[in-house]
Amino acid sequence: MAKLNVGDTMPDFQFQTPFSTDRQWYSELEKNDGKTAIIFLRYYGCTLCQLDIRTYAKEFSDITEGGGRFYVVLQSDPQKIAKDMEEKQLPFEIICDPEMKLYREFEIPCAESMKAMADAKTMLKVGKATMAGLKHGDYEGEELQLPATFVMDSEGKISYSHYGKSAGDVPAPKELKELIAS
């Protein structure tokens, strides 16, 4: 597979969450008449990822009020997340990809170094995570993994494709709301 671009159709794939297995992506898309976003982060123990997940959860009602849904993908073991989280704790679902198959399939790159992953936006998020008291958990997956975000319609046709340039390069809640609004 190659990188996903606007106008491409995201291929169907099977996935698992901390609380379910053998799910199909296209079955999820069919549940939503509007747009669906899929946001690829690093892993559950990452403080930046924890901050993004917490922020999306806090702003969920506002993000989705215009229609649309979103999912977060992590390179984490589903059983580890299930130990730390109740099933309905988040208003959106976490897709677990501990073997990083989707990251490879969609050619989501890694940074060349830790220094290369950090820009001003990332450092601001590091400060916010520290101020929020977030602590780094287990290291899983690829430490240098960069994020990516894709938005598509109910048939998988991509209307937005963004491969992150730094660890903090994911849509803010307001931007995500605009991207998935029907």
PDB file of C-alpha atoms in Angstrom:
ATOM      1  CA  MET A   1       0.000   0.000   0.000  1.00  0.00           C
ATOM      2  CA  ALA A   2       1.108   3.564  -0.532  1.00  0.00           C
ATOM      3  CA  LYS A   3       0.516   6.737   1.425  1.00  0.00           C
ATOM      4  CA  LEU A   4      -3.129   7.751   1.578  1.00  0.00           C
ATOM      5  CA  ASN A   5      -4.066  10.943  -0.249  1.00  0.00           C
ATOM      6  CA  VAL A   6      -7.228  12.991  -0.677  1.00  0.00           C
ATOM      7  CA  GLY A   7      -9.468  11.180  -3.168  1.00  0.00           C
ATOM      8  CA  ASP A   8      -8.087   7.724  -2.342  1.00  0.00           C
ATOM      9  CA  THR A   9     -10.279   5.088  -0.742  1.00  0.00           C
ATOM     10  CA  MET A  10      -9.033   3.725   2.538  1.00  0.00           C
ATOM     11  CA  PRO A  11      -8.899  -0.050   2.352  1.00  0.00           C
ATOM     12  CA  ASP A  12     -11.019  -2.080   4.716  1.00  0.00           C
ATOM     13  CA  PHE A  13      -9.170  -3.668   7.620  1.00  0.00           C
ATOM     14  CA  GLN A  14      -9.842  -5.800  10.650  1.00  0.00           C
ATOM     15  CA  PHE A  15      -9.086  -4.322  14.056  1.00  0.00           C
ATOM     16  CA  GLN A  16      -9.373  -4.785  17.782  1.00  0.00           C
ATOM     17  CA  THR A  17     -10.053  -2.458  20.673  1.00  0.00           C
ATOM     18  CA  PRO A  18      -9.281  -3.035  24.353  1.00  0.00           C
ATOM     19  CA  PHE A  19     -12.783  -4.497  24.656  1.00  0.00           C
ATOM     20  CA  SER A  20     -13.554  -6.187  21.317  1.00  0.00           C
ATOM     21  CA  THR A  21     -11.891  -8.154  18.534  1.00  0.00           C
ATOM     22  CA  ASP A  22     -12.495  -8.991  14.879  1.00  0.00           C
ATOM     23  CA  ARG A  23     -14.107  -5.683  13.946  1.00  0.00           C
ATOM     24  CA  GLN A  24     -14.165  -4.401  10.354  1.00  0.00           C
ATOM     25  CA  TRP A  25     -13.411  -0.779   9.488  1.00  0.00           C
ATOM     26  CA  TYR A  26     -16.059  -0.561   6.753  1.00  0.00           C
ATOM     27  CA  SER A  27     -18.706  -1.789   9.206  1.00  0.00           C
ATOM     28  CA  GLU A  28     -17.794   1.181  11.406  1.00  0.00           C
ATOM     29  CA  LEU A  29     -17.949   3.609   8.475  1.00  0.00           C
ATOM     30  CA  GLU A  30     -21.415   2.344   7.530  1.00  0.00           C
ATOM     31  CA  LYS A  31     -22.709   3.257  11.007  1.00  0.00           C
ATOM     32  CA  ASN A  32     -22.102   6.937  10.290  1.00  0.00           C
ATOM     33  CA  ASP A  33     -23.822   8.939   7.555  1.00  0.00           C
ATOM     34  CA  GLY A  34     -21.279  11.697   8.028  1.00  0.00           C
ATOM     35  CA  LYS A  35     -17.517  11.775   8.029  1.00  0.00           C
ATOM     36  CA  THR A  36     -15.224   9.656  10.165  1.00  0.00           C
ATOM     37  CA  ALA A  37     -11.708  10.558  11.270  1.00  0.00           C
ATOM     38  CA  ILE A  38      -9.010   8.103  12.253  1.00  0.00           C
ATOM     39  CA  ILE A  39      -6.107   9.595  14.203  1.00  0.00           C
ATOM     40  CA  PHE A  40      -2.890   7.607  14.511  1.00  0.00           C
ATOM     41  CA  LEU A  41      -0.880   8.387  17.652  1.00  0.00           C
ATOM     42  CA  ARG A  42       1.991   6.489  19.299  1.00  0.00           C
ATOM     43  CA  TYR A  43       1.006   4.417  22.336  1.00  0.00           C
ATOM     44  CA  TYR A  44      -1.022   4.635  25.530  1.00  0.00           C
ATOM     45  CA  GLY A  45       1.934   5.282  27.854  1.00  0.00           C
ATOM     46  CA  CYS A  46       3.107   8.316  25.847  1.00  0.00           C
ATOM     47  CA  THR A  47       2.315  11.518  27.767  1.00  0.00           C
ATOM     48  CA  LEU A  48       1.582  13.476  24.574  1.00  0.00           C
ATOM     49  CA  CYS A  49      -0.846  10.746  23.488  1.00  0.00           C
ATOM     50  CA  GLN A  50      -2.457  10.760  26.939  1.00  0.00           C
ATOM     51  CA  LEU A  51      -2.890  14.528  26.631  1.00  0.00           C
ATOM     52  CA  ASP A  52      -4.418  14.259  23.144  1.00  0.00           C
ATOM     53  CA  ILE A  53      -6.788  11.484  24.261  1.00  0.00           C
ATOM     54  CA  ARG A  54      -7.788  13.455  27.369  1.00  0.00           C
ATOM     55  CA  THR A  55      -8.358  16.612  25.296  1.00  0.00           C
ATOM     56  CA  TYR A  56     -10.447  14.797  22.672  1.00  0.00           C
ATOM     57  CA  ALA A  57     -12.518  13.148  25.424  1.00  0.00           C
ATOM     58  CA  LYS A  58     -13.116  16.467  27.188  1.00  0.00           C
ATOM     59  CA  GLU A  59     -14.124  18.188  23.930  1.00  0.00           C
ATOM     60  CA  PHE A  60     -15.990  15.190  22.451  1.00  0.00           C
ATOM     61  CA  SER A  61     -19.500  16.700  22.524  1.00  0.00           C
ATOM     62  CA  ASP A  62     -18.304  19.879  20.846  1.00  0.00           C
ATOM     63  CA  ILE A  63     -16.187  18.000  18.276  1.00  0.00           C
ATOM     64  CA  THR A  64     -19.077  15.758  17.213  1.00  0.00           C
ATOM     65  CA  GLU A  65     -22.008  18.183  17.504  1.00  0.00           C
ATOM     66  CA  GLY A  66     -21.970  18.869  13.748  1.00  0.00           C
ATOM     67  CA  GLY A  67     -21.997  15.166  12.949  1.00  0.00           C
ATOM     68  CA  GLY A  68     -19.159  12.785  12.382  1.00  0.00           C
ATOM     69  CA  ARG A  69     -17.174  10.334  14.465  1.00  0.00           C
ATOM     70  CA  PHE A  70     -13.549   9.681  15.202  1.00  0.00           C
ATOM     71  CA  TYR A  71     -11.275   6.886  16.375  1.00  0.00           C
ATOM     72  CA  VAL A  72      -7.764   6.939  17.822  1.00  0.00           C
ATOM     73  CA  VAL A  73      -5.219   4.279  16.837  1.00  0.00           C
ATOM     74  CA  LEU A  74      -2.427   3.332  19.249  1.00  0.00           C
ATOM     75  CA  GLN A  75       0.512   0.926  19.037  1.00  0.00           C
ATOM     76  CA  SER A  76      -0.594  -0.540  22.345  1.00  0.00           C
ATOM     77  CA  ASP A  77      -1.559  -3.983  23.546  1.00  0.00           C
ATOM     78  CA  PRO A  78      -5.338  -4.050  24.054  1.00  0.00           C
ATOM     79  CA  GLN A  79      -5.075  -6.033  27.296  1.00  0.00           C
ATOM     80  CA  LYS A  80      -2.793  -3.391  28.838  1.00  0.00           C
ATOM     81  CA  ILE A  81      -5.258  -0.633  28.033  1.00  0.00           C
ATOM     82  CA  ALA A  82      -8.199  -2.726  29.285  1.00  0.00           C
ATOM     83  CA  LYS A  83      -6.440  -3.040  32.668  1.00  0.00           C
ATOM     84  CA  ASP A  84      -6.153   0.752  32.960  1.00  0.00           C
ATOM     85  CA  MET A  85      -9.493   1.809  31.534  1.00  0.00           C
ATOM     86  CA  GLU A  86     -13.157   0.946  31.856  1.00  0.00           C
ATOM     87  CA  GLU A  87     -15.017   0.078  28.667  1.00  0.00           C
ATOM     88  CA  LYS A  88     -17.097   3.261  28.478  1.00  0.00           C
ATOM     89  CA  GLN A  89     -14.483   5.568  30.020  1.00  0.00           C
ATOM     90  CA  LEU A  90     -13.865   7.331  26.705  1.00  0.00           C
ATOM     91  CA  PRO A  91     -16.638   8.622  24.426  1.00  0.00           C
ATOM     92  CA  PHE A  92     -14.717   7.343  21.375  1.00  0.00           C
ATOM     93  CA  GLU A  93     -12.959   4.081  20.637  1.00  0.00           C
ATOM     94  CA  ILE A  94      -9.285   3.212  20.722  1.00  0.00           C
ATOM     95  CA  ILE A  95      -8.081   0.908  17.950  1.00  0.00           C
ATOM     96  CA  CYS A  96      -5.116  -1.175  19.094  1.00  0.00           C
ATOM     97  CA  ASP A  97      -2.387  -1.980  16.569  1.00  0.00           C
ATOM     98  CA  PRO A  98       0.481  -3.374  18.675  1.00  0.00           C
ATOM     99  CA  GLU A  99       2.088  -4.995  15.637  1.00  0.00           C
ATOM    100  CA  MET A 100       1.912  -1.655  13.768  1.00  0.00           C
ATOM    101  CA  LYS A 101       0.380  -3.261  10.676  1.00  0.00           C
ATOM    102  CA  LEU A 102      -1.778  -0.243   9.847  1.00  0.00           C
ATOM    103  CA  TYR A 103       1.106   2.179  10.383  1.00  0.00           C
ATOM    104  CA  ARG A 104       3.151   0.207   7.855  1.00  0.00           C
ATOM    105  CA  GLU A 105       0.263  -0.306   5.431  1.00  0.00           C
ATOM    106  CA  PHE A 106      -0.501   3.420   5.307  1.00  0.00           C
ATOM    107  CA  GLU A 107       3.213   4.328   5.319  1.00  0.00           C
ATOM    108  CA  ILE A 108       3.042   6.503   8.420  1.00  0.00           C
ATOM    109  CA  PRO A 109       6.689   7.459   8.892  1.00  0.00           C
ATOM    110  CA  CYS A 110       8.913   7.667  11.932  1.00  0.00           C
ATOM    111  CA  ALA A 111      11.085  10.637  12.765  1.00  0.00           C
ATOM    112  CA  GLU A 112      14.821  10.354  12.213  1.00  0.00           C
ATOM    113  CA  SER A 113      15.502  11.242  15.857  1.00  0.00           C
ATOM    114  CA  MET A 114      13.830  12.471  19.048  1.00  0.00           C
ATOM    115  CA  LYS A 115      15.057  15.962  18.219  1.00  0.00           C
ATOM    116  CA  ALA A 116      13.418  15.774  14.788  1.00  0.00           C
ATOM    117  CA  MET A 117      10.022  14.949  16.382  1.00  0.00           C
ATOM    118  CA  ALA A 118       9.969  18.045  18.544  1.00  0.00           C
ATOM    119  CA  ASP A 119       8.804  21.416  17.296  1.00  0.00           C
ATOM    120  CA  ALA A 120       7.238  24.363  19.137  1.00  0.00           C
ATOM    121  CA  LYS A 121       3.768  22.759  19.085  1.00  0.00           C
ATOM    122  CA  THR A 122       5.160  19.528  20.532  1.00  0.00           C
ATOM    123  CA  MET A 123       7.101  21.317  23.265  1.00  0.00           C
ATOM    124  CA  LEU A 124       3.976  23.276  24.226  1.00  0.00           C
ATOM    125  CA  LYS A 125       2.119  19.965  24.565  1.00  0.00           C
ATOM    126  CA  VAL A 126       4.955  18.527  26.669  1.00  0.00           C
ATOM    127  CA  GLY A 127       4.528  21.478  29.026  1.00  0.00           C
ATOM    128  CA  LYS A 128       0.752  20.997  29.180  1.00  0.00           C
ATOM    129  CA  ALA A 129       1.156  17.263  29.876  1.00  0.00           C
ATOM    130  CA  THR A 130       3.622  18.013  32.674  1.00  0.00           C
ATOM    131  CA  MET A 131       1.324  20.654  34.191  1.00  0.00           C
ATOM    132  CA  ALA A 132      -1.576  18.167  34.022  1.00  0.00           C
ATOM    133  CA  GLY A 133       0.492  15.683  36.035  1.00  0.00           C
ATOM    134  CA  LEU A 134       0.579  13.068  33.290  1.00  0.00           C
ATOM    135  CA  LYS A 135       3.234  10.406  33.807  1.00  0.00           C
ATOM    136  CA  HIS A 136       4.884   8.310  31.142  1.00  0.00           C
ATOM    137  CA  GLY A 137       3.660   4.723  31.200  1.00  0.00           C
ATOM    138  CA  ASP A 138       4.932   1.606  29.472  1.00  0.00           C
ATOM    139  CA  TYR A 139       6.982   2.061  26.339  1.00  0.00           C
ATOM    140  CA  GLU A 140       5.340   0.225  23.442  1.00  0.00           C
ATOM    141  CA  GLY A 141       5.628   0.354  19.695  1.00  0.00           C
ATOM    142  CA  GLU A 142       7.956   2.737  17.918  1.00  0.00           C
ATOM    143  CA  GLU A 143       9.229   5.602  20.066  1.00  0.00           C
ATOM    144  CA  LEU A 144       9.945   7.752  16.990  1.00  0.00           C
ATOM    145  CA  GLN A 145       6.502   7.200  15.434  1.00  0.00           C
ATOM    146  CA  LEU A 146       4.922  10.293  13.920  1.00  0.00           C
ATOM    147  CA  PRO A 147       1.131  10.779  13.909  1.00  0.00           C
ATOM    148  CA  ALA A 148      -1.275  10.846  10.969  1.00  0.00           C
ATOM    149  CA  THR A 149      -4.908  11.816  10.499  1.00  0.00           C
ATOM    150  CA  PHE A 150      -7.360  10.748   7.803  1.00  0.00           C
ATOM    151  CA  VAL A 151     -10.982  11.811   7.322  1.00  0.00           C
ATOM    152  CA  MET A 152     -13.331   9.874   5.060  1.00  0.00           C
ATOM    153  CA  ASP A 153     -16.963   9.433   4.113  1.00  0.00           C
ATOM    154  CA  SER A 154     -19.077   6.339   4.787  1.00  0.00           C
ATOM    155  CA  GLU A 155     -17.585   4.617   1.727  1.00  0.00           C
ATOM    156  CA  GLY A 156     -13.988   5.259   2.783  1.00  0.00           C
ATOM    157  CA  LYS A 157     -13.249   8.062   0.294  1.00  0.00           C
ATOM    158  CA  ILE A 158     -10.627  10.295   1.888  1.00  0.00           C
ATOM    159  CA  SER A 159     -11.369  14.034   2.122  1.00  0.00           C
ATOM    160  CA  TYR A 160      -8.434  14.885   4.402  1.00  0.00           C
ATOM    161  CA  SER A 161      -5.011  13.274   4.714  1.00  0.00           C
ATOM    162  CA  HIS A 162      -2.256  14.563   6.956  1.00  0.00           C
ATOM    163  CA  TYR A 163       1.009  12.882   7.864  1.00  0.00           C
ATOM    164  CA  GLY A 164       2.389  14.605  10.962  1.00  0.00           C
ATOM    165  CA  LYS A 165       5.754  16.348  10.844  1.00  0.00           C
ATOM    166  CA  SER A 166       6.261  16.232  14.633  1.00  0.00           C
ATOM    167  CA  ALA A 167       4.942  14.268  17.616  1.00  0.00           C
ATOM    168  CA  GLY A 168       2.403  16.999  18.384  1.00  0.00           C
ATOM    169  CA  ASP A 169       1.117  17.440  14.825  1.00  0.00           C
ATOM    170  CA  VAL A 170      -2.484  16.267  15.228  1.00  0.00           C
ATOM    171  CA  PRO A 171      -5.697  18.263  14.799  1.00  0.00           C
ATOM    172  CA  ALA A 172      -6.820  20.399  17.711  1.00  0.00           C
ATOM    173  CA  PRO A 173     -10.443  19.753  18.762  1.00  0.00           C
ATOM    174  CA  LYS A 174     -11.749  22.781  16.824  1.00  0.00           C
ATOM    175  CA  GLU A 175      -9.966  21.665  13.648  1.00  0.00           C
ATOM    176  CA  LEU A 176     -11.189  18.080  14.089  1.00  0.00           C
ATOM    177  CA  LYS A 177     -14.751  19.373  14.489  1.00  0.00           C
ATOM    178  CA  GLU A 178     -14.479  21.266  11.195  1.00  0.00           C
ATOM    179  CA  LEU A 179     -12.970  18.250   9.423  1.00  0.00           C
ATOM    180  CA  ILE A 180     -15.756  15.823  10.381  1.00  0.00           C
ATOM    181  CA  ALA A 181     -18.741  18.182  10.295  1.00  0.00           C
ATOM    182  CA  SER A 182     -21.382  16.899   7.890  1.00  0.00           C
TER     183      SER A 182
END
